[in-house]
Every structure is written in C-alpha cells, then in structure tokens.
Amino acid sequence: MAPASEGRVTAAAEGEVVVFLIGMRINHWRAVRHWLPTLVAMPRMLKELSQGGDSGLLGLRRLGGGLRVHGVVQYWESREKLLAYASDQGGQHRPAWAAFNRRVRGSKGGVGIWHETYIVPAGSYESVYLDMPPAGLGAAWGVEPVGRRGERAAQRLASGAAY
C-alpha cells in the first residue's frame, strides 16, 4: 500500500482527462457458464494493460458493489489509446468481447455489463486528498501540493483551464 501524503495535495493531471468506468452484474447465480467467464476476463485485461509499456492506462480503482456487482474505474492517457486497446485484434479485449457476445445470446439475461466513457476537458475537474495515499486521479497522474492549483475547489477548477 502506498504511503499517505502529508497534508493536502491535488492531482497533477494536466489537460484532458479520460475516465472509463466498466462493470458487470451477475443477474442469475445459476448461470455460472455465462457470468464466470465475464468475471475472469477483466483481471486478464487489467494485467495486460498494466504490463504493456505504452498501453495508455494510467491508473485504476476497483469498485465494490457486493457479490453481484463488479466494476473498475480506469484513467487513460487519451481517448485514442482507450479506443486502440478496445479494437486491438491481438489483445485480450477483442476475444473476450466476442466470446461474451456469443454467450449472451443464450444467457437469458444471466449477466449484464456496462461501461461509460467520460472525456473531461481541462478546467472541468479538480481533486483534493488529505493525509491519505493518492487515489483516483492522484494515483493515475501523481500529486502535487494543493497550493500550486489553489486552496479552494473553485480556484483549482479555474487554474485547470490554463492547461
């Protein structure tokens, strides 16, 4: 576990930020053959992205949601790198997506998936972390003293517009 940063810090993100949320929900426990492959595909993709030199994935955080719901927040270098990974014929995603689509036809709703992509322009995000390890944007982009971007959220939002 990363050590806590002392005092107040903010994410050192600059420019546009790409946030990708993805998850699944087990709808029918008995449909193991439909939801288990979906559940185990994500860790393989995250491992591939974390090991790959220039994948574009800057950071991630797993989301809790009980036993049925599993999700991940991902921070990406750019929308182009996110889309390139999604369509890469040689990566883990394409075969997992094709297999999911084949399985879902006969699953009668046994498993559900979702994703959301946010392209956040400079000046439209801010963060603050107090006496804790960097999280979210701070973990993905690194942190810097909050005073460099402003002591208040409104100041940090305004300072981001200059990037």
mmCIF file with all atom_site columns, C-alpha atoms in Angstrom:
data_model
loop_
_atom_site.group_PDB
_atom_site.id
_atom_site.type_symbol
_atom_site.label_atom_id
_atom_site.label_alt_id
_atom_site.label_comp_id
_atom_site.label_asym_id
_atom_site.label_entity_id
_atom_site.label_seq_id
_atom_site.pdbx_PDB_ins_code
_atom_site.Cartn_x
_atom_site.Cartn_y
_atom_site.Cartn_z
_atom_site.occupancy
_atom_site.B_iso_or_equiv
_atom_site.pdbx_formal_charge
_atom_site.auth_seq_id
_atom_site.auth_comp_id
_atom_site.auth_asym_id
_atom_site.auth_atom_id
_atom_site.pdbx_PDB_model_num
ATOM 1   C CA . MET A 1 1   ? 0.000   0.000   0.000   1.00 0.00 ? 1   MET A CA 1
ATOM 2   C CA . ALA A 1 2   ? 1.294   3.451   -0.907  1.00 0.00 ? 2   ALA A CA 1
ATOM 3   C CA . PRO A 1 3   ? 2.212   5.750   1.966   1.00 0.00 ? 3   PRO A CA 1
ATOM 4   C CA . ALA A 1 4   ? -0.140  8.581   2.830   1.00 0.00 ? 4   ALA A CA 1
ATOM 5   C CA . SER A 1 5   ? 0.734   12.009  1.509   1.00 0.00 ? 5   SER A CA 1
ATOM 6   C CA . GLU A 1 6   ? 1.069   14.537  4.328   1.00 0.00 ? 6   GLU A CA 1
ATOM 7   C CA . GLY A 1 7   ? -1.329  17.445  4.278   1.00 0.00 ? 7   GLY A CA 1
ATOM 8   C CA . ARG A 1 8   ? -3.451  18.489  1.344   1.00 0.00 ? 8   ARG A CA 1
ATOM 9   C CA . VAL A 1 9   ? -2.432  17.560  -2.178  1.00 0.00 ? 9   VAL A CA 1
ATOM 10  C CA . THR A 1 10  ? -4.190  17.560  -5.535  1.00 0.00 ? 10  THR A CA 1
ATOM 11  C CA . ALA A 1 11  ? -3.843  15.509  -8.719  1.00 0.00 ? 11  ALA A CA 1
ATOM 12  C CA . ALA A 1 12  ? -1.097  16.706  -11.026 1.00 0.00 ? 12  ALA A CA 1
ATOM 13  C CA . ALA A 1 13  ? -3.260  15.960  -14.084 1.00 0.00 ? 13  ALA A CA 1
ATOM 14  C CA . GLU A 1 14  ? -2.926  18.361  -16.972 1.00 0.00 ? 14  GLU A CA 1
ATOM 15  C CA . GLY A 1 15  ? -5.112  18.831  -19.989 1.00 0.00 ? 15  GLY A CA 1
ATOM 16  C CA . GLU A 1 16  ? -7.913  16.477  -20.946 1.00 0.00 ? 16  GLU A CA 1
ATOM 17  C CA . VAL A 1 17  ? -8.649  13.523  -18.669 1.00 0.00 ? 17  VAL A CA 1
ATOM 18  C CA . VAL A 1 18  ? -10.217 10.278  -19.919 1.00 0.00 ? 18  VAL A CA 1
ATOM 19  C CA . VAL A 1 19  ? -12.225 8.292   -17.367 1.00 0.00 ? 19  VAL A CA 1
ATOM 20  C CA . PHE A 1 20  ? -13.600 4.870   -18.289 1.00 0.00 ? 20  PHE A CA 1
ATOM 21  C CA . LEU A 1 21  ? -15.983 3.011   -15.997 1.00 0.00 ? 21  LEU A CA 1
ATOM 22  C CA . ILE A 1 22  ? -16.738 -0.633  -16.689 1.00 0.00 ? 22  ILE A CA 1
ATOM 23  C CA . GLY A 1 23  ? -18.557 -3.310  -14.788 1.00 0.00 ? 23  GLY A CA 1
ATOM 24  C CA . MET A 1 24  ? -20.751 -6.347  -14.706 1.00 0.00 ? 24  MET A CA 1
ATOM 25  C CA . ARG A 1 25  ? -23.691 -7.639  -12.708 1.00 0.00 ? 25  ARG A CA 1
ATOM 26  C CA . ILE A 1 26  ? -24.495 -11.265 -12.016 1.00 0.00 ? 26  ILE A CA 1
ATOM 27  C CA . ASN A 1 27  ? -28.229 -11.437 -12.649 1.00 0.00 ? 27  ASN A CA 1
ATOM 28  C CA . HIS A 1 28  ? -28.753 -15.196 -12.258 1.00 0.00 ? 28  HIS A CA 1
ATOM 29  C CA . TRP A 1 29  ? -26.424 -17.097 -9.931  1.00 0.00 ? 29  TRP A CA 1
ATOM 30  C CA . ARG A 1 30  ? -27.205 -20.395 -11.639 1.00 0.00 ? 30  ARG A CA 1
ATOM 31  C CA . ALA A 1 31  ? -25.980 -19.046 -14.997 1.00 0.00 ? 31  ALA A CA 1
ATOM 32  C CA . VAL A 1 32  ? -22.350 -19.660 -13.988 1.00 0.00 ? 32  VAL A CA 1
ATOM 33  C CA . ARG A 1 33  ? -21.293 -20.526 -17.539 1.00 0.00 ? 33  ARG A CA 1
ATOM 34  C CA . HIS A 1 34  ? -22.372 -17.043 -18.606 1.00 0.00 ? 34  HIS A CA 1
ATOM 35  C CA . TRP A 1 35  ? -21.090 -14.837 -15.788 1.00 0.00 ? 35  TRP A CA 1
ATOM 36  C CA . LEU A 1 36  ? -17.902 -16.638 -14.686 1.00 0.00 ? 36  LEU A CA 1
ATOM 37  C CA . PRO A 1 37  ? -16.028 -16.117 -17.988 1.00 0.00 ? 37  PRO A CA 1
ATOM 38  C CA . THR A 1 38  ? -17.056 -12.444 -17.890 1.00 0.00 ? 38  THR A CA 1
ATOM 39  C CA . LEU A 1 39  ? -15.834 -12.121 -14.308 1.00 0.00 ? 39  LEU A CA 1
ATOM 40  C CA . VAL A 1 40  ? -12.415 -13.679 -15.002 1.00 0.00 ? 40  VAL A CA 1
ATOM 41  C CA . ALA A 1 41  ? -11.831 -11.787 -18.278 1.00 0.00 ? 41  ALA A CA 1
ATOM 42  C CA . MET A 1 42  ? -11.396 -8.390  -16.592 1.00 0.00 ? 42  MET A CA 1
ATOM 43  C CA . PRO A 1 43  ? -8.363  -9.285  -14.418 1.00 0.00 ? 43  PRO A CA 1
ATOM 44  C CA . ARG A 1 44  ? -6.611  -10.680 -17.512 1.00 0.00 ? 44  ARG A CA 1
ATOM 45  C CA . MET A 1 45  ? -7.216  -7.437  -19.412 1.00 0.00 ? 45  MET A CA 1
ATOM 46  C CA . LEU A 1 46  ? -6.080  -5.294  -16.479 1.00 0.00 ? 46  LEU A CA 1
ATOM 47  C CA . LYS A 1 47  ? -2.913  -7.376  -16.143 1.00 0.00 ? 47  LYS A CA 1
ATOM 48  C CA . GLU A 1 48  ? -2.209  -6.976  -19.854 1.00 0.00 ? 48  GLU A CA 1
ATOM 49  C CA . LEU A 1 49  ? -2.749  -3.214  -19.653 1.00 0.00 ? 49  LEU A CA 1
ATOM 50  C CA . SER A 1 50  ? -0.573  -2.855  -16.557 1.00 0.00 ? 50  SER A CA 1
ATOM 51  C CA . GLN A 1 51  ? 2.303   -4.827  -18.089 1.00 0.00 ? 51  GLN A CA 1
ATOM 52  C CA . GLY A 1 52  ? 2.150   -3.282  -21.557 1.00 0.00 ? 52  GLY A CA 1
ATOM 53  C CA . GLY A 1 53  ? 4.657   -0.461  -21.930 1.00 0.00 ? 53  GLY A CA 1
ATOM 54  C CA . ASP A 1 54  ? 2.572   2.220   -23.645 1.00 0.00 ? 54  ASP A CA 1
ATOM 55  C CA . SER A 1 55  ? -0.992  0.936   -23.301 1.00 0.00 ? 55  SER A CA 1
ATOM 56  C CA . GLY A 1 56  ? -2.275  4.327   -22.200 1.00 0.00 ? 56  GLY A CA 1
ATOM 57  C CA . LEU A 1 57  ? -3.815  3.090   -18.935 1.00 0.00 ? 57  LEU A CA 1
ATOM 58  C CA . LEU A 1 58  ? -2.592  5.462   -16.220 1.00 0.00 ? 58  LEU A CA 1
ATOM 59  C CA . GLY A 1 59  ? -4.390  4.024   -13.225 1.00 0.00 ? 59  GLY A CA 1
ATOM 60  C CA . LEU A 1 60  ? -7.406  2.148   -12.000 1.00 0.00 ? 60  LEU A CA 1
ATOM 61  C CA . ARG A 1 61  ? -9.521  1.525   -8.954  1.00 0.00 ? 61  ARG A CA 1
ATOM 62  C CA . ARG A 1 62  ? -11.780 -1.438  -8.378  1.00 0.00 ? 62  ARG A CA 1
ATOM 63  C CA . LEU A 1 63  ? -15.324 -0.653  -7.295  1.00 0.00 ? 63  LEU A CA 1
ATOM 64  C CA . GLY A 1 64  ? -17.145 -2.659  -4.678  1.00 0.00 ? 64  GLY A CA 1
ATOM 65  C CA . GLY A 1 65  ? -20.777 -3.448  -5.147  1.00 0.00 ? 65  GLY A CA 1
ATOM 66  C CA . GLY A 1 66  ? -21.455 -6.594  -3.188  1.00 0.00 ? 66  GLY A CA 1
ATOM 67  C CA . LEU A 1 67  ? -21.277 -10.111 -4.523  1.00 0.00 ? 67  LEU A CA 1
ATOM 68  C CA . ARG A 1 68  ? -23.255 -9.455  -7.700  1.00 0.00 ? 68  ARG A CA 1
ATOM 69  C CA . VAL A 1 69  ? -21.711 -6.228  -8.975  1.00 0.00 ? 69  VAL A CA 1
ATOM 70  C CA . HIS A 1 70  ? -18.080 -5.769  -10.019 1.00 0.00 ? 70  HIS A CA 1
ATOM 71  C CA . GLY A 1 71  ? -16.572 -2.697  -11.606 1.00 0.00 ? 71  GLY A CA 1
ATOM 72  C CA . VAL A 1 72  ? -13.432 -0.727  -12.328 1.00 0.00 ? 72  VAL A CA 1
ATOM 73  C CA . VAL A 1 73  ? -12.725 2.979   -12.775 1.00 0.00 ? 73  VAL A CA 1
ATOM 74  C CA . GLN A 1 74  ? -9.892  3.466   -15.254 1.00 0.00 ? 74  GLN A CA 1
ATOM 75  C CA . TYR A 1 75  ? -7.902  6.611   -16.069 1.00 0.00 ? 75  TYR A CA 1
ATOM 76  C CA . TRP A 1 76  ? -6.475  6.784   -19.573 1.00 0.00 ? 76  TRP A CA 1
ATOM 77  C CA . GLU A 1 77  ? -3.802  8.912   -21.229 1.00 0.00 ? 77  GLU A CA 1
ATOM 78  C CA . SER A 1 78  ? -6.089  9.652   -24.182 1.00 0.00 ? 78  SER A CA 1
ATOM 79  C CA . ARG A 1 79  ? -9.294  8.576   -25.864 1.00 0.00 ? 79  ARG A CA 1
ATOM 80  C CA . GLU A 1 80  ? -7.222  7.352   -28.812 1.00 0.00 ? 80  GLU A CA 1
ATOM 81  C CA . LYS A 1 81  ? -5.325  4.882   -26.618 1.00 0.00 ? 81  LYS A CA 1
ATOM 82  C CA . LEU A 1 82  ? -8.532  3.646   -24.981 1.00 0.00 ? 82  LEU A CA 1
ATOM 83  C CA . LEU A 1 83  ? -10.150 3.069   -28.377 1.00 0.00 ? 83  LEU A CA 1
ATOM 84  C CA . ALA A 1 84  ? -6.975  1.470   -29.749 1.00 0.00 ? 84  ALA A CA 1
ATOM 85  C CA . TYR A 1 85  ? -6.963  -1.048  -26.901 1.00 0.00 ? 85  TYR A CA 1
ATOM 86  C CA . ALA A 1 86  ? -10.660 -1.809  -27.367 1.00 0.00 ? 86  ALA A CA 1
ATOM 87  C CA . SER A 1 87  ? -10.140 -2.637  -31.046 1.00 0.00 ? 87  SER A CA 1
ATOM 88  C CA . ASP A 1 88  ? -6.695  -4.303  -30.827 1.00 0.00 ? 88  ASP A CA 1
ATOM 89  C CA . GLN A 1 89  ? -7.054  -7.665  -32.571 1.00 0.00 ? 89  GLN A CA 1
ATOM 90  C CA . GLY A 1 90  ? -4.035  -9.067  -30.717 1.00 0.00 ? 90  GLY A CA 1
ATOM 91  C CA . GLY A 1 91  ? -5.078  -8.034  -27.200 1.00 0.00 ? 91  GLY A CA 1
ATOM 92  C CA . GLN A 1 92  ? -7.242  -9.644  -24.539 1.00 0.00 ? 92  GLN A CA 1
ATOM 93  C CA . HIS A 1 93  ? -10.274 -7.389  -25.060 1.00 0.00 ? 93  HIS A CA 1
ATOM 94  C CA . ARG A 1 94  ? -11.413 -8.355  -28.567 1.00 0.00 ? 94  ARG A CA 1
ATOM 95  C CA . PRO A 1 95  ? -11.589 -12.126 -27.963 1.00 0.00 ? 95  PRO A CA 1
ATOM 96  C CA . ALA A 1 96  ? -13.244 -11.577 -24.555 1.00 0.00 ? 96  ALA A CA 1
ATOM 97  C CA . TRP A 1 97  ? -15.836 -9.263  -26.133 1.00 0.00 ? 97  TRP A CA 1
ATOM 98  C CA . ALA A 1 98  ? -16.535 -11.704 -28.984 1.00 0.00 ? 98  ALA A CA 1
ATOM 99  C CA . ALA A 1 99  ? -16.906 -14.612 -26.529 1.00 0.00 ? 99  ALA A CA 1
ATOM 100 C CA . PHE A 1 100 ? -19.219 -12.555 -24.323 1.00 0.00 ? 100 PHE A CA 1
ATOM 101 C CA . ASN A 1 101 ? -21.425 -11.712 -27.307 1.00 0.00 ? 101 ASN A CA 1
ATOM 102 C CA . ARG A 1 102 ? -21.654 -15.395 -28.254 1.00 0.00 ? 102 ARG A CA 1
ATOM 103 C CA . ARG A 1 103 ? -22.538 -16.416 -24.672 1.00 0.00 ? 103 ARG A CA 1
ATOM 104 C CA . VAL A 1 104 ? -25.047 -13.626 -24.070 1.00 0.00 ? 104 VAL A CA 1
ATOM 105 C CA . ARG A 1 105 ? -27.294 -14.799 -26.896 1.00 0.00 ? 105 ARG A CA 1
ATOM 106 C CA . GLY A 1 106 ? -28.309 -17.844 -24.870 1.00 0.00 ? 106 GLY A CA 1
ATOM 107 C CA . SER A 1 107 ? -27.946 -16.454 -21.377 1.00 0.00 ? 107 SER A CA 1
ATOM 108 C CA . LYS A 1 108 ? -31.474 -15.088 -20.899 1.00 0.00 ? 108 LYS A CA 1
ATOM 109 C CA . GLY A 1 109 ? -30.004 -12.143 -19.001 1.00 0.00 ? 109 GLY A CA 1
ATOM 110 C CA . GLY A 1 110 ? -27.731 -14.199 -16.749 1.00 0.00 ? 110 GLY A CA 1
ATOM 111 C CA . VAL A 1 111 ? -25.093 -11.486 -16.733 1.00 0.00 ? 111 VAL A CA 1
ATOM 112 C CA . GLY A 1 112 ? -25.172 -7.802  -17.506 1.00 0.00 ? 112 GLY A CA 1
ATOM 113 C CA . ILE A 1 113 ? -22.322 -5.496  -18.442 1.00 0.00 ? 113 ILE A CA 1
ATOM 114 C CA . TRP A 1 114 ? -21.979 -1.744  -18.688 1.00 0.00 ? 114 TRP A CA 1
ATOM 115 C CA . HIS A 1 115 ? -19.407 0.881   -19.475 1.00 0.00 ? 115 HIS A CA 1
ATOM 116 C CA . GLU A 1 116 ? -19.255 4.651   -19.551 1.00 0.00 ? 116 GLU A CA 1
ATOM 117 C CA . THR A 1 117 ? -16.555 6.858   -21.038 1.00 0.00 ? 117 THR A CA 1
ATOM 118 C CA . TYR A 1 118 ? -16.007 10.453  -19.983 1.00 0.00 ? 118 TYR A CA 1
ATOM 119 C CA . ILE A 1 119 ? -13.719 12.831  -21.835 1.00 0.00 ? 119 ILE A CA 1
ATOM 120 C CA . VAL A 1 120 ? -13.211 15.612  -19.300 1.00 0.00 ? 120 VAL A CA 1
ATOM 121 C CA . PRO A 1 121 ? -11.748 18.832  -20.688 1.00 0.00 ? 121 PRO A CA 1
ATOM 122 C CA . ALA A 1 122 ? -9.063  20.775  -18.844 1.00 0.00 ? 122 ALA A CA 1
ATOM 123 C CA . GLY A 1 123 ? -10.603 23.043  -16.242 1.00 0.00 ? 123 GLY A CA 1
ATOM 124 C CA . SER A 1 124 ? -13.545 20.691  -15.646 1.00 0.00 ? 124 SER A CA 1
ATOM 125 C CA . TYR A 1 125 ? -12.083 18.514  -12.893 1.00 0.00 ? 125 TYR A CA 1
ATOM 126 C CA . GLU A 1 126 ? -10.401 19.049  -9.555  1.00 0.00 ? 126 GLU A CA 1
ATOM 127 C CA . SER A 1 127 ? -9.332  16.922  -6.624  1.00 0.00 ? 127 SER A CA 1
ATOM 128 C CA . VAL A 1 128 ? -8.044  17.093  -3.099  1.00 0.00 ? 128 VAL A CA 1
ATOM 129 C CA . TYR A 1 129 ? -6.518  14.388  -0.922  1.00 0.00 ? 129 TYR A CA 1
ATOM 130 C CA . LEU A 1 130 ? -5.857  14.913  2.779   1.00 0.00 ? 130 LEU A CA 1
ATOM 131 C CA . ASP A 1 131 ? -3.426  12.700  4.674   1.00 0.00 ? 131 ASP A CA 1
ATOM 132 C CA . MET A 1 132 ? -4.059  9.630   2.551   1.00 0.00 ? 132 MET A CA 1
ATOM 133 C CA . PRO A 1 133 ? -2.375  7.700   -0.239  1.00 0.00 ? 133 PRO A CA 1
ATOM 134 C CA . PRO A 1 134 ? -3.113  9.099   -3.682  1.00 0.00 ? 134 PRO A CA 1
ATOM 135 C CA . ALA A 1 135 ? -6.382  7.772   -5.102  1.00 0.00 ? 135 ALA A CA 1
ATOM 136 C CA . GLY A 1 136 ? -8.260  8.185   -8.367  1.00 0.00 ? 136 GLY A CA 1
ATOM 137 C CA . LEU A 1 137 ? -6.754  10.944  -10.498 1.00 0.00 ? 137 LEU A CA 1
ATOM 138 C CA . GLY A 1 138 ? -3.990  11.437  -7.944  1.00 0.00 ? 138 GLY A CA 1
ATOM 139 C CA . ALA A 1 139 ? -2.903  7.812   -8.224  1.00 0.00 ? 139 ALA A CA 1
ATOM 140 C CA . ALA A 1 140 ? -3.066  7.949   -12.033 1.00 0.00 ? 140 ALA A CA 1
ATOM 141 C CA . TRP A 1 141 ? -1.322  11.299  -12.592 1.00 0.00 ? 141 TRP A CA 1
ATOM 142 C CA . GLY A 1 142 ? 0.640   11.798  -9.377  1.00 0.00 ? 142 GLY A CA 1
ATOM 143 C CA . VAL A 1 143 ? 0.039   14.539  -6.824  1.00 0.00 ? 143 VAL A CA 1
ATOM 144 C CA . GLU A 1 144 ? 1.372   17.980  -6.037  1.00 0.00 ? 144 GLU A CA 1
ATOM 145 C CA . PRO A 1 145 ? 0.793   20.459  -3.212  1.00 0.00 ? 145 PRO A CA 1
ATOM 146 C CA . VAL A 1 146 ? -2.724  21.838  -3.338  1.00 0.00 ? 146 VAL A CA 1
ATOM 147 C CA . GLY A 1 147 ? -1.441  25.445  -3.216  1.00 0.00 ? 147 GLY A CA 1
ATOM 148 C CA . ARG A 1 148 ? 0.004   25.128  -6.734  1.00 0.00 ? 148 ARG A CA 1
ATOM 149 C CA . ARG A 1 149 ? -3.524  24.921  -8.111  1.00 0.00 ? 149 ARG A CA 1
ATOM 150 C CA . GLY A 1 150 ? -5.413  26.876  -5.453  1.00 0.00 ? 150 GLY A CA 1
ATOM 151 C CA . GLU A 1 151 ? -6.585  26.314  -1.897  1.00 0.00 ? 151 GLU A CA 1
ATOM 152 C CA . ARG A 1 152 ? -10.263 26.079  -2.820  1.00 0.00 ? 152 ARG A CA 1
ATOM 153 C CA . ALA A 1 153 ? -12.067 23.833  -5.319  1.00 0.00 ? 153 ALA A CA 1
ATOM 154 C CA . ALA A 1 154 ? -13.223 26.853  -7.353  1.00 0.00 ? 154 ALA A CA 1
ATOM 155 C CA . GLN A 1 155 ? -9.608  28.035  -7.675  1.00 0.00 ? 155 GLN A CA 1
ATOM 156 C CA . ARG A 1 156 ? -8.392  24.584  -8.727  1.00 0.00 ? 156 ARG A CA 1
ATOM 157 C CA . LEU A 1 157 ? -11.123 24.365  -11.365 1.00 0.00 ? 157 LEU A CA 1
ATOM 158 C CA . ALA A 1 158 ? -10.228 27.806  -12.688 1.00 0.00 ? 158 ALA A CA 1
ATOM 159 C CA . SER A 1 159 ? -6.484  27.016  -12.722 1.00 0.00 ? 159 SER A CA 1
ATOM 160 C CA . GLY A 1 160 ? -7.056  23.910  -14.831 1.00 0.00 ? 160 GLY A CA 1
ATOM 161 C CA . ALA A 1 161 ? -8.424  25.987  -17.694 1.00 0.00 ? 161 ALA A CA 1
ATOM 162 C CA . ALA A 1 162 ? -4.908  27.249  -18.384 1.00 0.00 ? 162 ALA A CA 1
ATOM 163 C CA . TYR A 1 163 ? -3.571  23.789  -19.260 1.00 0.00 ? 163 TYR A CA 1
#
